[in-house]
Coordinates of C-alpha atoms in Angstrom, one line a residue:
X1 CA 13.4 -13.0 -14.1
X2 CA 15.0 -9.8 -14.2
X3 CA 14.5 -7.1 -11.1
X4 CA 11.8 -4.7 -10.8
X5 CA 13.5 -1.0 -11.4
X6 CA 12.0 1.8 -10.9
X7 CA 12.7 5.5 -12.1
X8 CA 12.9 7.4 -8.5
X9 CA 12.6 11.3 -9.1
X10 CA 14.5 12.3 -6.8
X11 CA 17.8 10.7 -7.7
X12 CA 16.7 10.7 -11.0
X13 CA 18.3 7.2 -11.9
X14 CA 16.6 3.8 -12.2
X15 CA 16.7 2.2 -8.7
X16 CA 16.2 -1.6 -8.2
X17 CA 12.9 -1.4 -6.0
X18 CA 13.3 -2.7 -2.2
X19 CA 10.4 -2.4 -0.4
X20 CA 10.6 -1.2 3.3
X21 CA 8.5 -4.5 4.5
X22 CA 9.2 -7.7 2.4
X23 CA 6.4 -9.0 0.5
X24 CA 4.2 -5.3 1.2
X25 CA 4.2 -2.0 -0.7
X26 CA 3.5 1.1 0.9
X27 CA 1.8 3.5 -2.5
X28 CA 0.6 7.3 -2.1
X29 CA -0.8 9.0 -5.8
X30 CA -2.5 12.2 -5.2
X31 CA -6.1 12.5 -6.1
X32 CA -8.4 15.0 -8.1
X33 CA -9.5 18.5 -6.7
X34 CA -13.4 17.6 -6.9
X35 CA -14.0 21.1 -7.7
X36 CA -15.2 20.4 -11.6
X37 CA -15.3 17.3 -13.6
X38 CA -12.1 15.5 -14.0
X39 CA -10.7 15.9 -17.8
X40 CA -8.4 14.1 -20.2
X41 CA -5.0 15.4 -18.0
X42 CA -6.3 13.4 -14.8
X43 CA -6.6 10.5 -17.1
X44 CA -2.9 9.6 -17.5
X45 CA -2.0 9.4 -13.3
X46 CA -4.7 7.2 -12.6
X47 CA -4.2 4.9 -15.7
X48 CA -0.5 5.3 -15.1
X49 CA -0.4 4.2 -11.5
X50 CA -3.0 1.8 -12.2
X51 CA -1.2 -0.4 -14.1
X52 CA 1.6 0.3 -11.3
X53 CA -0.7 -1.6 -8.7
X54 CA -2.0 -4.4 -10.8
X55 CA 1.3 -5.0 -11.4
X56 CA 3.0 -5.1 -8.0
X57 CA 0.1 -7.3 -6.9
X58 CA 1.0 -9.8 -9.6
X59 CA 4.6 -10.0 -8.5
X60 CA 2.7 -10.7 -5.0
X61 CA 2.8 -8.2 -3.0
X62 CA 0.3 -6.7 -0.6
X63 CA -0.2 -3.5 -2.0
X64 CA -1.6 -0.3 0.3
X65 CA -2.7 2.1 -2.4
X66 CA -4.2 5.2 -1.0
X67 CA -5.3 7.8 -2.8
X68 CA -6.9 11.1 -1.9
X69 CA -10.3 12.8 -2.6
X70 CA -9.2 16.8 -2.7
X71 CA -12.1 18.4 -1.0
X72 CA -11.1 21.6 0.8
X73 CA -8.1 24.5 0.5
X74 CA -6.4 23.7 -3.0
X75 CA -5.1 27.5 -3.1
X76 CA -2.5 27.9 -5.4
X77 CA 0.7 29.5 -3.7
X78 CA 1.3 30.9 -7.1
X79 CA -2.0 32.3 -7.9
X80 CA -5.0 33.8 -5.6
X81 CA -3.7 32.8 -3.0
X82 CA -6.3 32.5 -0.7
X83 CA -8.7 31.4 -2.9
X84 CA -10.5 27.9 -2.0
X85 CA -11.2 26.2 -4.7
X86 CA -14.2 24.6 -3.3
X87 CA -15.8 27.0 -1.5
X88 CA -15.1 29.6 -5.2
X89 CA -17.3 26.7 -7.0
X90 CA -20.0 25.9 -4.9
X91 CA -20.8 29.8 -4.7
X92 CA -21.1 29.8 -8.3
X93 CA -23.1 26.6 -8.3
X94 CA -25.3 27.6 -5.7
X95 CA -24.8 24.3 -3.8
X96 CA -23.5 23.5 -0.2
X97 CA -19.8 22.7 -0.3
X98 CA -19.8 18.9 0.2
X99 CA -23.0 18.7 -2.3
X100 CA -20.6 20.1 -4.7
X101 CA -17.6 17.4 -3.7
X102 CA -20.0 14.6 -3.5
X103 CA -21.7 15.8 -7.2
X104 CA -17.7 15.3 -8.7
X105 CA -16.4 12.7 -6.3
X106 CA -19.3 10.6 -8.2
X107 CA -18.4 11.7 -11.9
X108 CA -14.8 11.1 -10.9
X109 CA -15.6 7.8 -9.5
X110 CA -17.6 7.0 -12.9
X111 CA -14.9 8.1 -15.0
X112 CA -12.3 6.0 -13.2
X113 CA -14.8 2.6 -13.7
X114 CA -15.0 3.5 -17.1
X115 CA -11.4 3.6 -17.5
X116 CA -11.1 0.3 -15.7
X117 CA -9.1 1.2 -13.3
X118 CA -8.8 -0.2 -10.0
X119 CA -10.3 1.4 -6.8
X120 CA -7.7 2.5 -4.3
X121 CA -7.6 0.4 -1.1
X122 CA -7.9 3.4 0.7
X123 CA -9.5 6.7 -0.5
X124 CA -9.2 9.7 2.1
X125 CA -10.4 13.0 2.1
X126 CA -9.2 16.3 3.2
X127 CA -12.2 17.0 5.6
X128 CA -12.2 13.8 7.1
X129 CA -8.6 14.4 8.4
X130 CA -8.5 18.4 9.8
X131 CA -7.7 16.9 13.7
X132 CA -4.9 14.9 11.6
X133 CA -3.8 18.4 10.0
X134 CA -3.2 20.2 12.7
X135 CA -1.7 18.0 15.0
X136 CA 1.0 18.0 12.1
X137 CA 1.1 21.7 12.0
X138 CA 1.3 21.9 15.9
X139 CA 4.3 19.5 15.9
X140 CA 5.8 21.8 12.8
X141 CA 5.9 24.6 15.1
X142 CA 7.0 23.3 17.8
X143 CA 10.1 22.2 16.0
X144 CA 10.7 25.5 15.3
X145 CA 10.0 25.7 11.7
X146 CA 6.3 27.9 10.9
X147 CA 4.9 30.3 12.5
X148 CA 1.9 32.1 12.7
X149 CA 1.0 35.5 11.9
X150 CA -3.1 36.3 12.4
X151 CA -4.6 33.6 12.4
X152 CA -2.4 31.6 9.9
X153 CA 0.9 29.4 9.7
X154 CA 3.7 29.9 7.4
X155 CA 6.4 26.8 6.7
X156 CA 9.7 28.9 7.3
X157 CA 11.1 27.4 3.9
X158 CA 14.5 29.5 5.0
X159 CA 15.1 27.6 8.0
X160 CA 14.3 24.5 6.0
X161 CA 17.0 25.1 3.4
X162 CA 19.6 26.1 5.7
X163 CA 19.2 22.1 6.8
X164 CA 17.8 20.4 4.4
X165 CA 17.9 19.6 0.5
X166 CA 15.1 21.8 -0.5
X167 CA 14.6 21.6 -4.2
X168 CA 16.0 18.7 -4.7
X169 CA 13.4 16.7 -5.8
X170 CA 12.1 19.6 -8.4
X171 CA 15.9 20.9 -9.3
X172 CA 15.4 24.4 -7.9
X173 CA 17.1 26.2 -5.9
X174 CA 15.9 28.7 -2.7
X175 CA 17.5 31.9 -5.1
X176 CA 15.3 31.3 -8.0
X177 CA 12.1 30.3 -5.8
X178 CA 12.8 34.2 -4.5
X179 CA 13.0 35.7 -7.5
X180 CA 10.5 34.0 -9.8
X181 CA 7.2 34.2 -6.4
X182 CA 4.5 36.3 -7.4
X183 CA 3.5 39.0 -5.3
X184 CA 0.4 37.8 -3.5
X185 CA -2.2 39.0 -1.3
X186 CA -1.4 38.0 2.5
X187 CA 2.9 38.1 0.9
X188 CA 3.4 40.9 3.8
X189 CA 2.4 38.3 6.7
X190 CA 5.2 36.0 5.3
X191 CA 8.6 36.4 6.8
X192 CA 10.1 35.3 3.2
X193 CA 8.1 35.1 -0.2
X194 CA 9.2 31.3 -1.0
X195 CA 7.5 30.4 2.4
X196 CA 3.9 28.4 1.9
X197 CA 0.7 28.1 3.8
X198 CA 0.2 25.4 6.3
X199 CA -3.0 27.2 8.1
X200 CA -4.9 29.8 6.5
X201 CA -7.1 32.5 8.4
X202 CA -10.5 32.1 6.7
X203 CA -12.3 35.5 6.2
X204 CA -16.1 36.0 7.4
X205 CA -17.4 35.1 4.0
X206 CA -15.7 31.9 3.7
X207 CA -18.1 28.8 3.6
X208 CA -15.6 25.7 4.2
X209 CA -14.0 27.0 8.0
X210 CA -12.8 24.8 11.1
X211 CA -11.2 25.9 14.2
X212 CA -8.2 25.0 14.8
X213 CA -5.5 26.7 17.8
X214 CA -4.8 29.6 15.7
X215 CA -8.6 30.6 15.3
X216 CA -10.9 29.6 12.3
X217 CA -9.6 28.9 9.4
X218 CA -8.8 26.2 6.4
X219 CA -5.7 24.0 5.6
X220 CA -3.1 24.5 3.3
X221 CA -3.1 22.1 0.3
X222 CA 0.1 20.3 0.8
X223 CA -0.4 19.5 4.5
X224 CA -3.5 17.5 3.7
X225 CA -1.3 14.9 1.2
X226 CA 1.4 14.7 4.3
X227 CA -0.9 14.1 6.8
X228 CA -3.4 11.4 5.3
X229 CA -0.1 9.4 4.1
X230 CA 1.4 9.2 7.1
X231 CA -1.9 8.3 9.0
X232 CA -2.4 5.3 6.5
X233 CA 1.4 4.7 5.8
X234 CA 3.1 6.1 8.0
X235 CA 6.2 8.2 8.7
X236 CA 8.3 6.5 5.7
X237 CA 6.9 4.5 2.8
X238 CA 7.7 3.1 -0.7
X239 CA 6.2 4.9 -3.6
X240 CA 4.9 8.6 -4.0
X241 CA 3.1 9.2 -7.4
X242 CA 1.7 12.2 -9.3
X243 CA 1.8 13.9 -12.3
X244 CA 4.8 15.6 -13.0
X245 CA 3.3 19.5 -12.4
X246 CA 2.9 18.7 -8.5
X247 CA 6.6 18.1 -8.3
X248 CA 6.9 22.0 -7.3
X249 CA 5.3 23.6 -4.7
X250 CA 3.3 20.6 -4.0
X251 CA 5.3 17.2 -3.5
X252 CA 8.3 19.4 -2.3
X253 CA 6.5 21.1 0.4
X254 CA 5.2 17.5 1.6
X255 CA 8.8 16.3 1.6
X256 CA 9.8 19.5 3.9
X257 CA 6.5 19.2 6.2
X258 CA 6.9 15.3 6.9
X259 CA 10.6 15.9 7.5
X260 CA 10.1 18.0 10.2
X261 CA 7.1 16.2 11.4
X262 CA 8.5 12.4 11.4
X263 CA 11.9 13.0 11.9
X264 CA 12.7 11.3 8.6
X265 CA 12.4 11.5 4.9
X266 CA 8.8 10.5 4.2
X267 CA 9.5 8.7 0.1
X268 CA 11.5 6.0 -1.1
X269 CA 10.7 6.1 -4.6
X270 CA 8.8 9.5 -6.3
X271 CA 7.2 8.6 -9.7
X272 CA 5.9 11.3 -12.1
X273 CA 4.0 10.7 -15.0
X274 CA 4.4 12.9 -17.6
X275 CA 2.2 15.3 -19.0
X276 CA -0.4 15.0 -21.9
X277 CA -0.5 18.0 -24.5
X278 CA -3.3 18.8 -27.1
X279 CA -2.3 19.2 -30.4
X280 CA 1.4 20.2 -29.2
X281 CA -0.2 23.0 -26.5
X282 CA -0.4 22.7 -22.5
X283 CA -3.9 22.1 -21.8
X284 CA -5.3 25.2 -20.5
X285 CA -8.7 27.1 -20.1
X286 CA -7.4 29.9 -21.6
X287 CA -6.9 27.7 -24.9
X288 CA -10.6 26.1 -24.7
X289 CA -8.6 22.9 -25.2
X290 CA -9.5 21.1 -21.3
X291 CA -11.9 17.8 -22.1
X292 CA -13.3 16.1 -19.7
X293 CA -14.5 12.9 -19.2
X294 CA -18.3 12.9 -20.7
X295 CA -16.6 15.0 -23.5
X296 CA -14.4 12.5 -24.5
X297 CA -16.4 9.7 -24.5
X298 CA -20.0 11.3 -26.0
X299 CA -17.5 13.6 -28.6
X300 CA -19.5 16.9 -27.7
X301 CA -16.2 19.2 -27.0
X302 CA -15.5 21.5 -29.9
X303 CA -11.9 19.8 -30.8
X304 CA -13.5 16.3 -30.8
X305 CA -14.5 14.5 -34.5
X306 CA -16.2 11.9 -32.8
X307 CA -16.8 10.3 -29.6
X308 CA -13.9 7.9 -28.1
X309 CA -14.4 4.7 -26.2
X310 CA -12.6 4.9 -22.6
X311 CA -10.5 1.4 -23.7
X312 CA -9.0 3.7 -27.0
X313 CA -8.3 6.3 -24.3
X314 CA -6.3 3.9 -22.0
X315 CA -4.8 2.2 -25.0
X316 CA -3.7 5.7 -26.5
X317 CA -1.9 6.2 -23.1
X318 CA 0.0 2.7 -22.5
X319 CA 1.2 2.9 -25.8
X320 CA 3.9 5.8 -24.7
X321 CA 6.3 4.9 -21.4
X322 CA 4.5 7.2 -18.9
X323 CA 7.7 9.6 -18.0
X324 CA 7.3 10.1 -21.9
X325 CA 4.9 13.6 -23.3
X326 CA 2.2 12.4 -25.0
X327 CA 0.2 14.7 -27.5
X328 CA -3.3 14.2 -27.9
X329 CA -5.1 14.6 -31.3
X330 CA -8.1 13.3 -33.3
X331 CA -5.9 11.7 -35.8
X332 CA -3.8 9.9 -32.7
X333 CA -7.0 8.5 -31.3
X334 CA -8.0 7.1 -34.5
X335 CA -4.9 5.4 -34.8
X336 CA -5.3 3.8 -31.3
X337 CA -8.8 3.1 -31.9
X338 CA -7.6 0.8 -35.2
X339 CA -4.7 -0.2 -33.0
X340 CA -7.0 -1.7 -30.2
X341 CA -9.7 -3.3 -32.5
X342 CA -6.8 -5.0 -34.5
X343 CA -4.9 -6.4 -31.4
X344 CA -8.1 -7.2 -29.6
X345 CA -9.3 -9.1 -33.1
X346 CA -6.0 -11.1 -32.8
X347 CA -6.2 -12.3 -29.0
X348 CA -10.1 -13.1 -29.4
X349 CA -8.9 -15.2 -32.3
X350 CA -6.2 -16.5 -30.0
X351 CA -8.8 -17.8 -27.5
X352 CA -10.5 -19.4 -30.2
X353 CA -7.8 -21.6 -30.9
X354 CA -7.2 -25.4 -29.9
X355 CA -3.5 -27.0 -30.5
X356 CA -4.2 -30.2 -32.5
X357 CA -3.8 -33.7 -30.9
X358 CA -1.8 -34.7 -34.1
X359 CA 1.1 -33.3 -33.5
X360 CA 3.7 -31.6 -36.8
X361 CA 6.9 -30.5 -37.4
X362 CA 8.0 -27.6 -35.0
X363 CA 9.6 -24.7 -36.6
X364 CA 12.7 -23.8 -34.5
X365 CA 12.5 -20.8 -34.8
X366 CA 9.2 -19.2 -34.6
X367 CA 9.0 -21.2 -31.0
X368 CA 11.6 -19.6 -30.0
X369 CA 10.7 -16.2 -31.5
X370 CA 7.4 -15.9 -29.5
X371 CA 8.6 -17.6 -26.7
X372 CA 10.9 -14.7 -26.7
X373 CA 8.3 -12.1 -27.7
X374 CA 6.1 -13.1 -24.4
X375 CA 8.8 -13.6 -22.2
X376 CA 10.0 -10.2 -22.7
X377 CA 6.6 -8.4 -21.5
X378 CA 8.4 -9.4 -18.0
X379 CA 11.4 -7.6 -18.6
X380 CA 9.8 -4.3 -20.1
X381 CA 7.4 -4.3 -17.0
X382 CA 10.7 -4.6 -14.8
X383 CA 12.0 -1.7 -16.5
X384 CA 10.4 1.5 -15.0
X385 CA 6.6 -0.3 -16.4
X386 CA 7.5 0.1 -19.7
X387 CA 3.7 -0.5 -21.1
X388 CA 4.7 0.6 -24.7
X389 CA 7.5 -1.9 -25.0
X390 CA 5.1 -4.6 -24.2
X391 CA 2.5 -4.0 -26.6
X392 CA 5.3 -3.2 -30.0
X393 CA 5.4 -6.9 -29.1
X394 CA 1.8 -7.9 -28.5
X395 CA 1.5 -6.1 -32.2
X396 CA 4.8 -8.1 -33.6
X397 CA 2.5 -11.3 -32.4
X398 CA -1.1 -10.3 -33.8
X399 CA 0.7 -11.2 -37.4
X400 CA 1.5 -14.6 -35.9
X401 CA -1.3 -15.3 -34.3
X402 CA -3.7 -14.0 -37.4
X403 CA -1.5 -16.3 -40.0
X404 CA -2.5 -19.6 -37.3
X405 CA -5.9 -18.5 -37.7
X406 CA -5.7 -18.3 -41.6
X407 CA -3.9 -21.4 -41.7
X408 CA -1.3 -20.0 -43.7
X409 CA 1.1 -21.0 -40.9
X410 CA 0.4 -24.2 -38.9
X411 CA -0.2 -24.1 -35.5
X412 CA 1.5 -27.4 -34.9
X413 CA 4.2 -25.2 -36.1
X414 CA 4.9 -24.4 -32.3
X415 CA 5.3 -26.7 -29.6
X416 CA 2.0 -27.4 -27.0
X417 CA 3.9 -25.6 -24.9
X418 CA 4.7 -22.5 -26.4
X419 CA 1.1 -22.3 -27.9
X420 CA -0.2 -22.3 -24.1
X421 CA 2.1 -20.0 -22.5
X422 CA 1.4 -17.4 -25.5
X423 CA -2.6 -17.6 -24.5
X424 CA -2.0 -17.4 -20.7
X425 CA 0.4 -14.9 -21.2
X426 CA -1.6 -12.5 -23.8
X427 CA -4.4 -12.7 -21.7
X428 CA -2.2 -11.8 -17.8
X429 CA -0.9 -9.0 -19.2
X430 CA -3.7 -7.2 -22.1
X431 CA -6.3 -7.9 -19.6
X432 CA -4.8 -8.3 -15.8
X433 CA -2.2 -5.6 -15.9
X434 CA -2.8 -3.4 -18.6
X435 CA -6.4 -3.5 -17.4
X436 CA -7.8 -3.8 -21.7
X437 CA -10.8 -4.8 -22.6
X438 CA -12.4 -5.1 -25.8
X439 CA -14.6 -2.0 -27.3
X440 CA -17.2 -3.6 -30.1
X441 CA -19.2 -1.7 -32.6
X442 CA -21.9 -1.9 -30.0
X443 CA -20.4 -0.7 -26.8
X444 CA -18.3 2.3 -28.9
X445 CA -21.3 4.5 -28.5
X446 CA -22.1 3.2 -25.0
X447 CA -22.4 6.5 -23.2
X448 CA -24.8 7.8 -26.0
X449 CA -26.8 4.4 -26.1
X450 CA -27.6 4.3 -22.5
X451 CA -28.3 8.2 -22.1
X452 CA -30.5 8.1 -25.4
X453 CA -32.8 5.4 -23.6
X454 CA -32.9 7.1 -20.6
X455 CA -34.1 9.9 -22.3
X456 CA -36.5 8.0 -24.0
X457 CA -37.8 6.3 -20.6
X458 CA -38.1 9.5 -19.1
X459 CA -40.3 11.3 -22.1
X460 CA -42.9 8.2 -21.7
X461 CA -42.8 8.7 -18.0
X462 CA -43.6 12.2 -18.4
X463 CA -45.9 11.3 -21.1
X464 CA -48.0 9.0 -18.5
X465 CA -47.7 11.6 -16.3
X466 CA -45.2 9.6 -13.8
X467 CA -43.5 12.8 -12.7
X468 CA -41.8 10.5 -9.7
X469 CA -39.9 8.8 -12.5
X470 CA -39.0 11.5 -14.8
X471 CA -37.7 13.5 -12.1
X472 CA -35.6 10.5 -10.4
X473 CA -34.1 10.0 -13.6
X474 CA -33.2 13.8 -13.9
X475 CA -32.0 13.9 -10.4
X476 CA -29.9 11.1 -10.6
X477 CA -28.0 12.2 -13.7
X478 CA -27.6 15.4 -12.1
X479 CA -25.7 14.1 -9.3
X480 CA -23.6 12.6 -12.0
X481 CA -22.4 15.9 -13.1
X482 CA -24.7 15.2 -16.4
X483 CA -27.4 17.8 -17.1
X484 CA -30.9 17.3 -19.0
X485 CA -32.2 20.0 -21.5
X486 CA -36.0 19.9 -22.5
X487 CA -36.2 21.8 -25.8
X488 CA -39.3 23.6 -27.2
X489 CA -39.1 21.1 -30.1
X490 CA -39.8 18.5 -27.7
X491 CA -36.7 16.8 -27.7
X492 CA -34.4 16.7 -24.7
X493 CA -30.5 17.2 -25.2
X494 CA -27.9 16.3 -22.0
X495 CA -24.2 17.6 -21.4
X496 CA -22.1 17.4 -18.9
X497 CA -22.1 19.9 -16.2

């Protein structure tokens, strides 16, 4: 079997992946912001990287696969700058802080199950890892490259460049980081305008504040990535994943922070997803094109004809390689919901399938075509995961394995052999590594079946007067992110929050 390659960002080239310990894999993927509910652009990293782990773990290696729960200081550099994300959202819901994380670490959590995807084998938080922070930040200075300035602590990116290959993993250079920053609020404490927040002073009015050696205060966003990795990875490991938008400031400023810290470059291999566009635009608020995950699958957001199945959604994004842009549109998520349903039809009729004890005449050369056809869903993996390349040929066998169930081609037409390896191997790769499963006529509408009886169970348990019950059904969707809307009409309505 051919060896596992991977497209490494940095040296933009395929590289033949060599983990740093034999047999185990060392994988970092940033997680969501838990500011708001996760939407269709958080969809493709998880699914992406995913598939990534299930399939590392089938080519037997231990696999580490941390990923991170965002839940304080995601300023933008480029934006507000001092503006916590967190702390901005839970004003406007009035809730406490980590009420408001745990309220979309849950819907997040939710979304990912529905998705299929894996849980990590480690999922960190930002809080839970503010001692881990600043002992990074103290060891930053001390090396000579931040400094603080009233209560907060600037990365000296200057310094950094005059050493280092910053940029390198984004393709800027320093000149153009100059000319294209933003002037920001808090830009005169800076000693250059490309340098980034590792500290931040938090104002009287902030809610989410710890104290720290430079006074009370919040953590930059890109020092909480660096300093949960290398606590559960430590100083060096194999693979680095995100989508490609946190290649600059974010993943950059982690390369430059755990280089100074650990003495040594922190990545082996940086793998970016691509992004997914809506109807050829960049998802945006501004565009009222951003669907999240109850949108998606209940078909309430605007754009939406109808409500799509989590499976057609995970289909829709295997079928593209994942460094590949993917556009999103009602008429593409028909096709991948006819797509699915006809390649799901052929493996169930597949399994349904017994190779005769009477034995015919094998055809040379369909055997060897499908034997081919499955034996290449190895090879595509081992090229950079190339998910789309295996299903063209999972399609290219549906018509084979619909014309044995037909009859119209005999399945003693293919040797015992063959016939086996195509079932093991249909079923190892749709369902173990791509993570598919089959969406029936029944479970299509599943999010809108099981809120309409819930609904239902709550209006009799109001109607007997339970109020215990009616309101633990409300409360629990609530800390789901899903809100209930009692109508004068007498009906009840939910969306998601």
């Amino acid at each position: 079997m051919s060896e596992l390659k991977v497209y490494n960002s940095l040296s933009r080239t395929k590289e033949v992946f060599t983990p740093l310990v034999p047999g185990h894999v060392g994988m970092y993927v940033c997680g969501p912001t838990v500011s708001g509910e996760s939407h269709l652009g958080h969809s493709r990293p998880y699914i992406t990287f995913d598939v990534v782990y299930r399939y590392l773990q089938h080519l037997g290696y231990k696999v580490r696969y941390v990923r991170n729960i965002t839940d304080a200081g995601h300023f933008e550099e480029e934006g507000r700058e001092a503006e916590d994300k967190i702390s901005k959202k839970a004003v406007l819901e009035k809730l406490e802080p980590m009420e408001l994380v745990q309220k979309y670490t849950n819907l997040f959590h939710w979304g990912m199950q529905q998705f299929n995807t894996l849980p990590p084998s480690i999922e960190p938080t930002a809080t839970g890892h503010i001692v881990e922070q600043i002992g990074m930040i103290e060891k930053i200075i001390a090396d000579g490259y931040a400094y603080e300035v009233n209560g907060s602590v600037y990365f000296d990116v200057n310094k950094y460049a005059a050493n280092y290959d910053y940029g390198k993993l984004s393709g800027r250079k320093i000149e153009d980081l100059l000319e294209t920053t933003r002037e920001l609020d808090g830009q005169e404490e800076k000693r250059d305008r490309a340098d980034f927040a590792l500290w931040k002073s938090a104002a009287p009015e902030h809610i989410m504040r710890w104290q720290s050696p430079w006074g009370v205060g919040f953590p930059g966003w890109h020092i909480e990535c660096s300093a949960m990795a290398t606590k559960y990875l430590g100083s060096q490991f194999d693979i680095h994943g995100g989508g490609m938008d946190l290649q600059f400031p974010h993943h950059e400023s982690e390369i430059a922070q755990s280089t100074i810290c650990n003495h040594e470059k922190p990545v082996r291999y940086w793998m970016h997803n691509n992004m997914i566009t809506i109807n050829g635009r960049k998802m945006g608020k501004s565009y009222g094109n951003v669907i999240t995950f109850t949108e998606l699958f209940s078909g309430s957001h605007p754009i939406l004809e109808k409500a799509f199945h989590p499976m057609v959604i995970r289909f829709f994004i295997l079928q593209t390689h994942y460094r590949s842009t993917l556009d999103f549109s009602n008429e593409a998520l028909i096709a991948s919901e006819k797509g699915l349903k006809r390649l799901w039809e052929a493996y169930e009729n597949l399994n349904k399938l017994s190779y005769p004890e009477t034995a015919g005449t094998v055809d040379a050369d369909l055997d060897a075509k499908i034997v081919k056809l499955v034996t290449e869903f190895a090879e595509f993996m081992n090229d950079d995961f190339s998910t789309a390349k295996v299903l063209a040929n999972m399609f290219d066998l549906t018509s084979v394995i619909n014309s044995f169930k037909d009859k119209s081609i005999a399945l003693t037409s293919i040797s015992a052999g063959t016939f086996v390896l195509l079932q093991q191997q249909m079923k190892l790769y749709l369902e173990d590594i791509l993570g598919l499963q089959g969406v029936t006529e029944e479970t299509s509408d599943k999010l809108k079946g099981v809120m309409e009886l819930l609904i239902t169970i709550r209006k009799e348990a109001k109607t007997k007067k339970d109020f215990v019950t009616s309101d633990a059904i409300r409360n629990q969707l609530s800390q789901l992110g899903i809100s209930l809307k009692d109508e004068k009409d007498g009906n009840t309505t939910w969306s998601a929050d």
